[in-house]
Coordinates of C-alpha atoms in Angstrom, one line a residue:
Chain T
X1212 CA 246.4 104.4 76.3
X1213 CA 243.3 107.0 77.0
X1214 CA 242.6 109.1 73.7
X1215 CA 240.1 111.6 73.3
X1216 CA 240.5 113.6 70.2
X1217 CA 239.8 112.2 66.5
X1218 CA 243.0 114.0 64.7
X1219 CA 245.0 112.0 67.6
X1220 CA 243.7 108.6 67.0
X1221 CA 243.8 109.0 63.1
X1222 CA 247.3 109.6 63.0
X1223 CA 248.2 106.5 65.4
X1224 CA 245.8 104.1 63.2
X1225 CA 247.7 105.8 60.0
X1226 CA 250.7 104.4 61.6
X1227 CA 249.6 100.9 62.4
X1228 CA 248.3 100.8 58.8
X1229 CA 251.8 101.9 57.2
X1230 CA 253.3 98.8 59.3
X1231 CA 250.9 96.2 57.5
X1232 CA 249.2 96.0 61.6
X1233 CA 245.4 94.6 61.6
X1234 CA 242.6 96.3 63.5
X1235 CA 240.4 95.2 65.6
X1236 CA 237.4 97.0 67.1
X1237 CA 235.0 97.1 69.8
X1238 CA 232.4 99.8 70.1
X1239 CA 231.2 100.0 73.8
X1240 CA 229.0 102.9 75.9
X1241 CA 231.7 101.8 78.7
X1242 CA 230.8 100.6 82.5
X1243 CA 232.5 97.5 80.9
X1244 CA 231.8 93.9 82.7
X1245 CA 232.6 90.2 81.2
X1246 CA 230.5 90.7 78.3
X1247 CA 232.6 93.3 76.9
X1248 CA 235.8 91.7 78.3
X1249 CA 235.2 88.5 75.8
X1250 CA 234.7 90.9 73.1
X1251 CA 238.2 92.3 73.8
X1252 CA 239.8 89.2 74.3
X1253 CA 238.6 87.5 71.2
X1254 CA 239.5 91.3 69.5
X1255 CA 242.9 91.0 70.8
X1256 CA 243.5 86.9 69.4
X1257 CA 242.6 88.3 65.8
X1258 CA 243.9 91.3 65.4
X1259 CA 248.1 93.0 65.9
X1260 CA 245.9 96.3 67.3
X1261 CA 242.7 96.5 69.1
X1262 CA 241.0 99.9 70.0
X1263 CA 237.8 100.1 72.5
X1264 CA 235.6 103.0 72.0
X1265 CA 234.1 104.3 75.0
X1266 CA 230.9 106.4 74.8
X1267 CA 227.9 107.0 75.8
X1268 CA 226.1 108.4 72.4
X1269 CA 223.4 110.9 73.1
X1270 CA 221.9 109.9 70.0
X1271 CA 220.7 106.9 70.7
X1272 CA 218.6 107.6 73.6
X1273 CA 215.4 108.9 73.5
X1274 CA 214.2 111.7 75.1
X1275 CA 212.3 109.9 78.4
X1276 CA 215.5 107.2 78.6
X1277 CA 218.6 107.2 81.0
X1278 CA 221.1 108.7 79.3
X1279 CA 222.2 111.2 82.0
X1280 CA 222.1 107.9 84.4
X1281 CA 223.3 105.9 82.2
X1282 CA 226.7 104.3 84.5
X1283 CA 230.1 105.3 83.9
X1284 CA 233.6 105.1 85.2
X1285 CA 236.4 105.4 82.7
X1286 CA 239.0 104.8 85.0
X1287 CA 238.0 101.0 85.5
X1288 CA 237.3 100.8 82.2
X1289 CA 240.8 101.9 81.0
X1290 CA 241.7 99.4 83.8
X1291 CA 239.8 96.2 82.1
X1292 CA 241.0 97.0 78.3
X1293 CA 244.6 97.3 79.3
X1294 CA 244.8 94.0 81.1
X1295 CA 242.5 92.8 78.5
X1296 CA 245.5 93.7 76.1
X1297 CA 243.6 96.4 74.4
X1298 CA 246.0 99.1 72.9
X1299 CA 243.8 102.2 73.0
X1300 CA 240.4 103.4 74.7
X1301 CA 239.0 106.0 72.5
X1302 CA 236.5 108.0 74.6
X1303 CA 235.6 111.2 72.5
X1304 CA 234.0 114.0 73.8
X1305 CA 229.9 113.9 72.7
X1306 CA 231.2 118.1 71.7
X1307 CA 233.8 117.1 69.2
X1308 CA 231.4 114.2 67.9
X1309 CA 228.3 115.7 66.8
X1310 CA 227.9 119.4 65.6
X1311 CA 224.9 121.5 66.9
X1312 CA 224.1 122.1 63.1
X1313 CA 224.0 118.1 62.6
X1314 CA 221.6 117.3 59.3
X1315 CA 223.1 113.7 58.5
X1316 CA 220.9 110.4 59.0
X1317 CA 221.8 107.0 58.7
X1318 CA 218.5 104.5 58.6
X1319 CA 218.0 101.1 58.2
X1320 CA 214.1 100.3 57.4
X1321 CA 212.1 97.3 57.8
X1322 CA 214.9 95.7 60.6
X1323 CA 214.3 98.7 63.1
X1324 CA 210.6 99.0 63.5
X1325 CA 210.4 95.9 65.3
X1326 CA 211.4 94.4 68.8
X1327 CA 213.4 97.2 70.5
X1328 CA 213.2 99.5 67.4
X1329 CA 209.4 99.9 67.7
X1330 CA 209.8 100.8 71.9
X1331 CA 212.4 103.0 70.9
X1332 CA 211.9 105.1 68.0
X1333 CA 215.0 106.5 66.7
X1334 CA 217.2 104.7 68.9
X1335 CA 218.9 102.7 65.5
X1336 CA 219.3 105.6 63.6
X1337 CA 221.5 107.0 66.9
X1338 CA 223.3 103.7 66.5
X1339 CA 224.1 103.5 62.9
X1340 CA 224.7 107.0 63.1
X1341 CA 227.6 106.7 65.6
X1342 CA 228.9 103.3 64.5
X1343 CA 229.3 104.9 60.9
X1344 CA 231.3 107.7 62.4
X1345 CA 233.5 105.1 64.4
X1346 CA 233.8 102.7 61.4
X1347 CA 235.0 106.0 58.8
X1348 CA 237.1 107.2 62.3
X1349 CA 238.4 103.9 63.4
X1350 CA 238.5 101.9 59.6
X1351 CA 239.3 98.7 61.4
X1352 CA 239.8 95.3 59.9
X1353 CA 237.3 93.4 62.0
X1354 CA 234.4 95.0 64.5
X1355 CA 233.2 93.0 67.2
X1356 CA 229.6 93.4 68.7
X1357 CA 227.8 91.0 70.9
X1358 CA 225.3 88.8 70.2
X1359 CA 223.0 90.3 73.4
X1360 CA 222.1 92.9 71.4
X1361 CA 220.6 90.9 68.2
X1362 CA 218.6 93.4 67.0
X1363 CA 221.5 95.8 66.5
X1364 CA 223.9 93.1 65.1
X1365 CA 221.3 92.2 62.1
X1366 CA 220.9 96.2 61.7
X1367 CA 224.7 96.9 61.3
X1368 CA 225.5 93.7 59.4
X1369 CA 222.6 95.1 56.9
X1370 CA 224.2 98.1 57.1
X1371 CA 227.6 97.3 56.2
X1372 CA 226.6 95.2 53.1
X1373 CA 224.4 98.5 51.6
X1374 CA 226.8 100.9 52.3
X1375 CA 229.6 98.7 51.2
X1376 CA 232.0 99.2 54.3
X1377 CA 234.8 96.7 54.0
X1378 CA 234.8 95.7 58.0
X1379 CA 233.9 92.1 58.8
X1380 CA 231.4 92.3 61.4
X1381 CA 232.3 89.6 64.5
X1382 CA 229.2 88.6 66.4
X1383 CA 230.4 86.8 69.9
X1384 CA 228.0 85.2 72.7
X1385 CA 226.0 86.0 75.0
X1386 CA 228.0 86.2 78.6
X1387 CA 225.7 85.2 81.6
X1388 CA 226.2 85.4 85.2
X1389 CA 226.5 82.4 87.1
X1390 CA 223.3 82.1 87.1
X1391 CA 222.1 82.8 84.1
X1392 CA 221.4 86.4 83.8
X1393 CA 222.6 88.3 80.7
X1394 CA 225.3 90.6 81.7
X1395 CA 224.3 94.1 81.5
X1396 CA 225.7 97.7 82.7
X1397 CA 221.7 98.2 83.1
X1398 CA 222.2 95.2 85.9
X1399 CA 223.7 97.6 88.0
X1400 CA 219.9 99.5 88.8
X1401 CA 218.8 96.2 90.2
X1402 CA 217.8 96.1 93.7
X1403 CA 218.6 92.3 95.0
X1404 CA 214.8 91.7 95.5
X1405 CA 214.8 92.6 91.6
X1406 CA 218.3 91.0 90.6
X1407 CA 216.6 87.4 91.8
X1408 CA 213.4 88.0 89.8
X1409 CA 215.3 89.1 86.7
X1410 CA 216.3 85.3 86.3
X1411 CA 213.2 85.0 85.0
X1412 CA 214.3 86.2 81.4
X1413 CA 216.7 83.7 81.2
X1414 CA 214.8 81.4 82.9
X1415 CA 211.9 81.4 80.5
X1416 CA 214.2 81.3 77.2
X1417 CA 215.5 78.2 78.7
X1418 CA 212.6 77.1 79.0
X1419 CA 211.8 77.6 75.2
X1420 CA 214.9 76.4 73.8
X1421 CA 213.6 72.9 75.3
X1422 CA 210.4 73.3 73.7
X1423 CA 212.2 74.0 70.4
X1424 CA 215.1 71.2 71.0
X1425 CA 211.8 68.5 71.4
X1426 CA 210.4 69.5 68.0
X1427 CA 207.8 72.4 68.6
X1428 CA 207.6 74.6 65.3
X1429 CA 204.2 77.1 66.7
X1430 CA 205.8 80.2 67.5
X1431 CA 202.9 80.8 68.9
X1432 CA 203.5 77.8 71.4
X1433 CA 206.9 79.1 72.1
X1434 CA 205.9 82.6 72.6
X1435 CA 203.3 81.6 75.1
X1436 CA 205.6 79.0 77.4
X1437 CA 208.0 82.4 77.6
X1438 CA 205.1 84.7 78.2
X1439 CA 203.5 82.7 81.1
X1440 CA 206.7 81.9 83.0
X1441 CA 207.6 85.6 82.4
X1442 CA 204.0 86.5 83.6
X1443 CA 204.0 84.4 86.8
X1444 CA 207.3 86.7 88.1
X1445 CA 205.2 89.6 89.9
X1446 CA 208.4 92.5 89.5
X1447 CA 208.5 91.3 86.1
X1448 CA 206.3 93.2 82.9
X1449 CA 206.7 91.9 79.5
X1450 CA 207.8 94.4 76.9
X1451 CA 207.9 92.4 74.1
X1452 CA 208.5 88.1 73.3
X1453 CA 209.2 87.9 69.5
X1454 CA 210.2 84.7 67.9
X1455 CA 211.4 86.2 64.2
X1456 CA 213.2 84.9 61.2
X1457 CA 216.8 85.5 62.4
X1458 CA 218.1 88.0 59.5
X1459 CA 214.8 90.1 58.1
X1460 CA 213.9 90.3 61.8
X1461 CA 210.2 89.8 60.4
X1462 CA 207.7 87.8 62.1
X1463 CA 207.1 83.7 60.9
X1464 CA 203.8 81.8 60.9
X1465 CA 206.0 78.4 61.0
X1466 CA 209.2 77.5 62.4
X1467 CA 211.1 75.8 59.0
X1468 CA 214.5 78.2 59.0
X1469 CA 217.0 79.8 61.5
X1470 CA 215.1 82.1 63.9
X1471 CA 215.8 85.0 66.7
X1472 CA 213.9 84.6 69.7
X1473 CA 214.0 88.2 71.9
X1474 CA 212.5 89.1 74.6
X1475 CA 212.3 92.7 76.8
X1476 CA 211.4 93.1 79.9
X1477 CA 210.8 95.5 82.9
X1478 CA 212.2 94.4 86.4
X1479 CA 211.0 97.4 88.6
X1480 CA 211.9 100.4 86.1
X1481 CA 214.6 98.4 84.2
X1482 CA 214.5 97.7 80.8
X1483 CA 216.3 94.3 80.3
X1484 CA 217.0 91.9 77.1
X1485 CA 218.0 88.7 76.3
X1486 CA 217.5 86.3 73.3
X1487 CA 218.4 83.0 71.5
X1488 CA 219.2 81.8 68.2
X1489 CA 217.9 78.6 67.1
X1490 CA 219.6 77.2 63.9
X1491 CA 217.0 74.9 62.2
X1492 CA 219.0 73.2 60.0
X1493 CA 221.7 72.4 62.0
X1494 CA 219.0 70.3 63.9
X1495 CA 217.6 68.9 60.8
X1496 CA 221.0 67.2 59.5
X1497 CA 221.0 65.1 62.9
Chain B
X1232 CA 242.3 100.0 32.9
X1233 CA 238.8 99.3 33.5
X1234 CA 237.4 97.5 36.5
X1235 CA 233.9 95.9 37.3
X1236 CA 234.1 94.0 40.5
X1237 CA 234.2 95.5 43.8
X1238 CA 236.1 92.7 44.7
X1239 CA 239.2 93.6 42.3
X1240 CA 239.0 97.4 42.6
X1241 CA 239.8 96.7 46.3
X1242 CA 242.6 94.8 45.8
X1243 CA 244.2 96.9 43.7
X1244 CA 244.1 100.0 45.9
X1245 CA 245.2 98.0 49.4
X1246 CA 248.3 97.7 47.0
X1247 CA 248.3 101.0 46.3
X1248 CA 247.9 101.9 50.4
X1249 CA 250.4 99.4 50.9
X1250 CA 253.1 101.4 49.1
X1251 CA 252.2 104.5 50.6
X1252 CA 250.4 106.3 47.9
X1253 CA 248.0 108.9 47.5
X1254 CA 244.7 107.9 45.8
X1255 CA 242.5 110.7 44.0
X1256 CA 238.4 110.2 43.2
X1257 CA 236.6 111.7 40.9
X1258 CA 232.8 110.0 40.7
X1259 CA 230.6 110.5 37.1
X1260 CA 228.0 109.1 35.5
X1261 CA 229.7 108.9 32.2
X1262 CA 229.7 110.6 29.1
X1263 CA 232.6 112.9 30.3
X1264 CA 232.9 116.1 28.9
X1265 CA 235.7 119.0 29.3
X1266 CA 234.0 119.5 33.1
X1267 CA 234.5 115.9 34.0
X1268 CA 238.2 115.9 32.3
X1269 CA 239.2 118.9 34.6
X1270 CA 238.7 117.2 37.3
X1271 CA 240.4 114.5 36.2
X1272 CA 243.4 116.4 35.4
X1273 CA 243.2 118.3 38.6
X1274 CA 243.2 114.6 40.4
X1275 CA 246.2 113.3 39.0
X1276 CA 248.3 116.4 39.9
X1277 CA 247.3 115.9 43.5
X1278 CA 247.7 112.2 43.8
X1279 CA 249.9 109.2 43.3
X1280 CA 246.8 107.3 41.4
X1281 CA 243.1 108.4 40.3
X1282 CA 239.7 106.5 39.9
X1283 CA 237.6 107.8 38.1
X1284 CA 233.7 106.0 38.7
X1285 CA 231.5 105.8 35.8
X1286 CA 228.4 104.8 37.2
X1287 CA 225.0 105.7 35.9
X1288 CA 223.3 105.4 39.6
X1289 CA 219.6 104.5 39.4
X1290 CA 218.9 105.8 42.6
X1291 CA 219.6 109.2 42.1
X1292 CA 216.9 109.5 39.1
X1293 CA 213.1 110.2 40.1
X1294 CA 210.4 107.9 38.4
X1295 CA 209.5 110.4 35.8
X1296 CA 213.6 111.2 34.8
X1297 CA 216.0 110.6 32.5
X1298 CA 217.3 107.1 33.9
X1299 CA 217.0 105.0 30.8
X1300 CA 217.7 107.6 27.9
X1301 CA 220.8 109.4 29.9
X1302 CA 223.6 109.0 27.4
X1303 CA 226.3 106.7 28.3
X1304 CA 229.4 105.5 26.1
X1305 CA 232.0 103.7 28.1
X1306 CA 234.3 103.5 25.2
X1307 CA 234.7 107.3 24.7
X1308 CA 234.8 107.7 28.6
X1309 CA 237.8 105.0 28.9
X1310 CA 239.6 107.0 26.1
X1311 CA 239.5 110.0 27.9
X1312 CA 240.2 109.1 31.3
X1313 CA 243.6 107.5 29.4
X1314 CA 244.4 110.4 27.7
X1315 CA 244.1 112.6 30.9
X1316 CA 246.0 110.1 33.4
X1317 CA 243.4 108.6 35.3
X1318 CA 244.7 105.0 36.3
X1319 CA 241.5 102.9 36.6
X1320 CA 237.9 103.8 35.6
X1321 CA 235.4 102.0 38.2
X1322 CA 232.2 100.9 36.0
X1323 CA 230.1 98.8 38.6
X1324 CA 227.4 96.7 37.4
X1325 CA 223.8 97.7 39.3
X1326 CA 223.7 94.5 40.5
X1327 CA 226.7 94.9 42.4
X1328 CA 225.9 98.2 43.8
X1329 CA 222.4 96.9 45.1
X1330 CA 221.0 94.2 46.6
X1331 CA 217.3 93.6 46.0
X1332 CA 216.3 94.0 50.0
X1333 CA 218.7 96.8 50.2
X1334 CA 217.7 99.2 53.4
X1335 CA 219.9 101.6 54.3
X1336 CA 219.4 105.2 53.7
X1337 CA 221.9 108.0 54.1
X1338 CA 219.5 111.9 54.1
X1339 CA 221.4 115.2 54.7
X1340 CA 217.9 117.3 55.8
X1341 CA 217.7 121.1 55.5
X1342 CA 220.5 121.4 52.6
X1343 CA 218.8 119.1 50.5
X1344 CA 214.7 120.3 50.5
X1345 CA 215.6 123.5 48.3
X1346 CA 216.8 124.1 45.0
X1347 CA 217.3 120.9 42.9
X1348 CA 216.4 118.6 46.2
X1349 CA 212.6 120.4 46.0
X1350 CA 212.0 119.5 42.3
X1351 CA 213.7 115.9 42.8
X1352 CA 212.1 114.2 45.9
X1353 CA 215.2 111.3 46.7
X1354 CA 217.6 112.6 44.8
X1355 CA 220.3 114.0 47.3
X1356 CA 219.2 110.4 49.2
X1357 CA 220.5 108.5 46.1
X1358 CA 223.5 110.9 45.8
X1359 CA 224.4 110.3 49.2
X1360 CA 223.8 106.3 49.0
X1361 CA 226.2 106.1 45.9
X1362 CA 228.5 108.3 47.1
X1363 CA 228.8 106.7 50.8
X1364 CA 229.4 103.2 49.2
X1365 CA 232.2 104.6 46.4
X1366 CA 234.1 106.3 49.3
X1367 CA 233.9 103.2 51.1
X1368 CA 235.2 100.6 47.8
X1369 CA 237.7 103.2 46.6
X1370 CA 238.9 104.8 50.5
X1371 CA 240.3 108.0 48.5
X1372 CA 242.5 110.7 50.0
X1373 CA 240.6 113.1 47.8
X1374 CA 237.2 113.6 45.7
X1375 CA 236.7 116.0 43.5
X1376 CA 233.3 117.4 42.5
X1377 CA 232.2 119.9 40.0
X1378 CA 231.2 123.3 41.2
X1379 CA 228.6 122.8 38.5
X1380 CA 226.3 120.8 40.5
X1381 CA 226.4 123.4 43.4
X1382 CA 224.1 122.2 46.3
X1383 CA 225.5 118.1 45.4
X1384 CA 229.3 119.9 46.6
X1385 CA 227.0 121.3 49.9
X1386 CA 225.5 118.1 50.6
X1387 CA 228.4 116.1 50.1
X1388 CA 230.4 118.5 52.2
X1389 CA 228.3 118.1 55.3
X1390 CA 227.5 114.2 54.8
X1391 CA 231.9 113.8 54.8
X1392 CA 231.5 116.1 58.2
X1393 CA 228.7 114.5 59.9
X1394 CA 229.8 111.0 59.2
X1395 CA 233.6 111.9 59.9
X1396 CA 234.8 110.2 56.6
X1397 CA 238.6 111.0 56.2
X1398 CA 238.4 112.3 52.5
X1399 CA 239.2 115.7 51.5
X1400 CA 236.6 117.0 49.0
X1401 CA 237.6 119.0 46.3
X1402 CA 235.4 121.7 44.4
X1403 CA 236.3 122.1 40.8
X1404 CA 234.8 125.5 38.6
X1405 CA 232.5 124.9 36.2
X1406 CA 233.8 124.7 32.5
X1407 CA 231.7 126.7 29.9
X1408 CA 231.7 126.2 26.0
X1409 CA 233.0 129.2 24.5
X1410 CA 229.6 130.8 24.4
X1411 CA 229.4 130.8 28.0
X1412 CA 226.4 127.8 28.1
X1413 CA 228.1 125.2 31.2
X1414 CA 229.1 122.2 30.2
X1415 CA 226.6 119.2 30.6
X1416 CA 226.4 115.9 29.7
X1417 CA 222.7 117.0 29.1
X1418 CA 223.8 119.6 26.7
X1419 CA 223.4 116.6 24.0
X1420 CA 219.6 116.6 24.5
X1421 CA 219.2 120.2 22.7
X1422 CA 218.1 121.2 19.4
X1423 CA 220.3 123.7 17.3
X1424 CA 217.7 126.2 18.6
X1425 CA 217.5 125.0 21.7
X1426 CA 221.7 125.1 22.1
X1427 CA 221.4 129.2 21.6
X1428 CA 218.4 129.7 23.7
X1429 CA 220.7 128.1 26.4
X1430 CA 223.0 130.7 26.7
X1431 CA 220.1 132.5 28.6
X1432 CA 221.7 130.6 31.6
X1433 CA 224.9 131.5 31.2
X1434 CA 224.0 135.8 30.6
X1435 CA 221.1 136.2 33.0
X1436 CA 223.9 134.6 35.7
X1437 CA 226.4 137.4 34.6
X1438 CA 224.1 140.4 34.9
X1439 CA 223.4 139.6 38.2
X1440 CA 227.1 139.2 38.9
X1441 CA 227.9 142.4 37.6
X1442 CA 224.8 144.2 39.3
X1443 CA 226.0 142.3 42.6
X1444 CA 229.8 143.8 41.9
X1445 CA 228.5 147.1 41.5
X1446 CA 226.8 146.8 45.4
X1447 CA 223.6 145.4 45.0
X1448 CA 222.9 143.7 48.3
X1449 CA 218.8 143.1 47.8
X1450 CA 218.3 139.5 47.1
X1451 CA 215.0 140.3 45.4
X1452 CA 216.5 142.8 43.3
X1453 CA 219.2 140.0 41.9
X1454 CA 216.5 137.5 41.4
X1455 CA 214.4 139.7 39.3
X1456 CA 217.5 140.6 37.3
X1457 CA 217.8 136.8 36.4
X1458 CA 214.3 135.7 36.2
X1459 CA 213.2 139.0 33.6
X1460 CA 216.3 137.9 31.6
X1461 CA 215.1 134.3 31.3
X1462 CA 211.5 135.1 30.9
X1463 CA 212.7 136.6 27.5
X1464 CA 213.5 133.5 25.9
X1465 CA 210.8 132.0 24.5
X1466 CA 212.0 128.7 24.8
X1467 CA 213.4 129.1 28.3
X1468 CA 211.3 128.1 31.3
X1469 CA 212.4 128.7 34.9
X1470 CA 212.5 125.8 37.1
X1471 CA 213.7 127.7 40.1
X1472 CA 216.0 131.1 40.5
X1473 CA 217.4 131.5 44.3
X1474 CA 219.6 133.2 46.6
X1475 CA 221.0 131.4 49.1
X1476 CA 223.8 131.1 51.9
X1477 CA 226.8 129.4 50.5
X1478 CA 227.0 126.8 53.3
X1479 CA 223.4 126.6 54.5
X1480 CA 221.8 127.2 51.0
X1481 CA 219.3 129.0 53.3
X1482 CA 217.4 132.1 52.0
X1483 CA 218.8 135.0 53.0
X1484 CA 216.9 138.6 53.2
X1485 CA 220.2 140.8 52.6
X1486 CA 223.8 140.1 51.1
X1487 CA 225.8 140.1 53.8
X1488 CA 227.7 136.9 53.5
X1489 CA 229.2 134.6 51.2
X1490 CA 226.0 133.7 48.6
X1491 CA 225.5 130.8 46.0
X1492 CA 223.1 132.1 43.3
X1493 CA 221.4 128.6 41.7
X1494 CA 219.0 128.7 38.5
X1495 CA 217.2 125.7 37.0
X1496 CA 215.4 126.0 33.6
X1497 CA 213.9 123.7 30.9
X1498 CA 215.0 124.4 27.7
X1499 CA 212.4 122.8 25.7
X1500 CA 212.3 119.6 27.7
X1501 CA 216.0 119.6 29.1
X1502 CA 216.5 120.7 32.3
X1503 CA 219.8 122.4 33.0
X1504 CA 221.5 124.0 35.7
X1505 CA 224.1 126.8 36.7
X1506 CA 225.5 128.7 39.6
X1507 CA 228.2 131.3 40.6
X1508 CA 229.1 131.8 43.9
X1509 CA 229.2 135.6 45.1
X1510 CA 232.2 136.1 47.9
X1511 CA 231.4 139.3 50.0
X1512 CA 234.4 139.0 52.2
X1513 CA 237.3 139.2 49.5
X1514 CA 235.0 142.1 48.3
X1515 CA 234.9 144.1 51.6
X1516 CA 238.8 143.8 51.9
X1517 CA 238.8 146.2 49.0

C-alpha cells in the first residue's frame, strides 16, 4: 500500500501499535535493487509490520550533487516491497516534509567531518535530519540500514544513543553483483566501459582484506596496496582510502582493534563507495 | 513514585501504551513552585498518567551560570508532584543522560539568537538536547511548558514541527505571587530588598500593556515605557527589553500582529525574566 501523507500513515502505525504489532523500518531514497531487497526481507523475518520509506531528501545533497538526476521510479519500487512482503511504501512529498521557514538542525560532530562527510559538507546533517523525522513519524521497533553506507550507520547509531531514541538500529551486508560490485542506484550512470572498471573498488578491498587476513597491521601498508591497484584503473580517481577505527571513525597509527576500511571513488563522473570491516579480535581468538 | 533508570521509566509507560492510555509531560528542573504545580495540575486533567521530569540539565547552564548553586530538593518536589496527581517523577542521573563522547547536537537558529539565546550562547542547544531525549524516554501525548519562559515555548514549538515529533505542546500562563513578581525557582536567590525591587518586572510589564490597550502601536514607544520604569529601581539592571513577533520573536517596526513583549533584568545578581503576550487580532474584532 502507496502512502503519501504523514496524518495517514500515523493513524495506521497507531493501529498496529494498539494490536501489540512490531515495526520494522527501512529508510530508502528509492530506485530500489538487491541491496534494499535484503534489507526488506530480513525487515519483514523480524518484524509483524514493515514500512519502506521512499524519498529522495533534498537535504542531503549538496548544492553541485545529483539530486534532480538522482533515479527514480516508484512504480517498480512499490512493485519490489510488495513482493518483498513489505506492508506500506511511505513516499512523502519533499512539500509536506520540510517547511520553507525550516530553522531545526540535527549534527553529529567528530564522526561527519571525515570520509564522505568531509567531500560533502552538510550532507549528515541532511541525513540525521530526515532520519529523525522518519524515526518520530514512523516510531518503529527496529530500523534497518545497510552496511554500504558505513559512515552513516556509525553516525545514526551515535545518534540514537545521544538522543535516546528507543529504535534498535539493524546493520545488514553489503549486496554485490556477481561480480563483486557494490550495488548501487548510482550504478545505473555507468556506461559498460565504466561498469567494468568500477570492479576495481572491489577489487582492491579484496585485495586488502588478504593483506589484513596474513597479519599486516600498517594502515599505511593497507592504504597503499588499495591506492595503487585503484591508481592503475585509468577511468578510475581516488576520492578518498581511509582505514579508521570502526566506531569514532578516527584515523589509527596501528591496527590492534576492529577497523572500517572505506574507500570513494570516481568512475567517469560517478561517485562510488564501498568498504570492509575487519574485526581484530575475532582473528586474534584463533 | 520516583524513577531513575531509563531503563524502568520505559517499561512502565509501554504498559501504560499497552492499555491505551493517555500519558501527560511536564519537564523541570526541580524546586517546583506554584508555576511548576499548575502545570502539573493542568496535566493530569488531560491525561490518563503524568511524568513530571526533575532534571537539573547541565547542558543548558553556560560556564559562568548557576549550575552548581541552582537549588534543588527532591524531597519537597516528590511531595508535591503527590499531592497534585502526577504519577511518576523522572529524576535521571547525569550519567545516564550523557555519555562522555556524546555528539549530537539539536540548534533551532533564528528563534534562538535573541532575547535570552543572545545573553546565553548554548542554551536553547542544551534545551533542545534534553528536551529531544525526554520526549523520546517518556513518548508523551502531551508537554506542558510555562508561558513564563516565553522564547523556550517558541523554540520548543518549532523543534516538535521541524522534527515531526507527535506530542502536543501545551503553553501554561505564568503564575505571579500576589504582588505581581512571577514565580521562579530563582526567586529564592533575593534579599528582602531585593524581593520588592522585583516587582519592577512585574509593573513596568503592565504599563506597557495598558499603554498597548489604549492603541499604542510604536514598538519604540512601548520599550521606552518599560525600560524608564526599570531604570528607576536602583537595584534593577536591564538585561534586555524587546518587542518581538509572537512566532518569529523577530523585531518588528509597528504592532500589527500578534507580539511577545520579553524583559530580562538582574536584580542585584539574579537574573529574572517575564513576558506577556499582546494579541492584536482578538483586539481588532472589537
Amino acid at each position: 500500500m502507496l502512502i503519501k501523507e504523514i496524518n495517514e500513515i500515523r493513524k495506521v502505525i497507531k493501529e498496529w501499535k494498539k494490536e501489540g504489532l512490531t515495526v520494522g523500518y527501512v529508510p530508502t531514497m528509492g530506485f530500489l535493487h538487491e541491496g534494499h531487497k535484503s534489507l526488506i526481507k530480513r525487515a519483514v523475518k523480524e518484524n509483524d509490520r514493515v514500512i519502506v520509506s521512499v524519498f529522495v531528501n533534498p537535504t542531503q545533497f549538496g548544492p553541485n550533487e545529483d539530486y534532480d538526476s538522482y533515479p527514480r521510479d516508484i512504480n517498480k519500487d512499490l512493485k519490489l516491497c510488495e513482493k518483498t512482503g513489505a506492508n506500506i511504501v511511505f513516499n512523502p512529498n519533499p512539500d509536506e516534509m520540510y517547511f520553507d521557514n525550516r530553522s531545526t538542525t540535527v549534527s553529529v560532530s567528530g564522526l561527519t567531518n571525515v570520509l564522505c562527510g568531509l567531500k560533502r559538507p552538510g550532507h549528515f546533517d541532511g541525513v540525521c535530519l530526515v532520519v529523525s523525522k522518519f524515526f518520530n513519524i514512523i516510531t518503529p521497533d527496529r530500523a534497518y540500514f545497510g552496511q554500504k553506507d558505513a559512515q552513516q550507520v556509525a553516525v545514526i547509531k551515535r545518534m540514537v544513543r545521544d538522543l535516546s531514541i528507543d529504535i534498535e538500529i539493524v546493520t545488514c551486508p553489503i549486496i554485490r553483483e556477481e561480480d563483486g560490485l557494490a550495488k548501487s542506484s548510482r550504478n545505473t550512470y555507468l556506461s559498460e566501459e565504466e561498469r567494468k572498471a568500477a570492479l576495481i573498488l572491489s577489487k582492491s578491498l579484496l585485495k586488502a582484506k588478504e593483506k589484513l587476513e596474513k597479519g599486516e597491521r600498517n594502515p599505511q601498508i593497507v592504504k597503499s596496496i588499495i591506492k595503487d591497484l585503484i591508481n592503475s584503473e585509468p577511468l578510475a580517481k581516488i576520492d578518498y582510502v581511509e582505514l579508521v577505527d570502526d566506531d569514532s571513525l578516527e584515523n589509527i597509527e596501528y591496527i590492534d582493534k576492529n577497523i572500517l576500511i572505506a574507500i570513494a571513488v570516481y568512475i567517469g563522473k560517478t561517485r562510488l563507495i564501498d568498504n570492509f570491516t575487519f574485526n581484530i579480535k575475532k582473528r586474534m581468538v584463533f
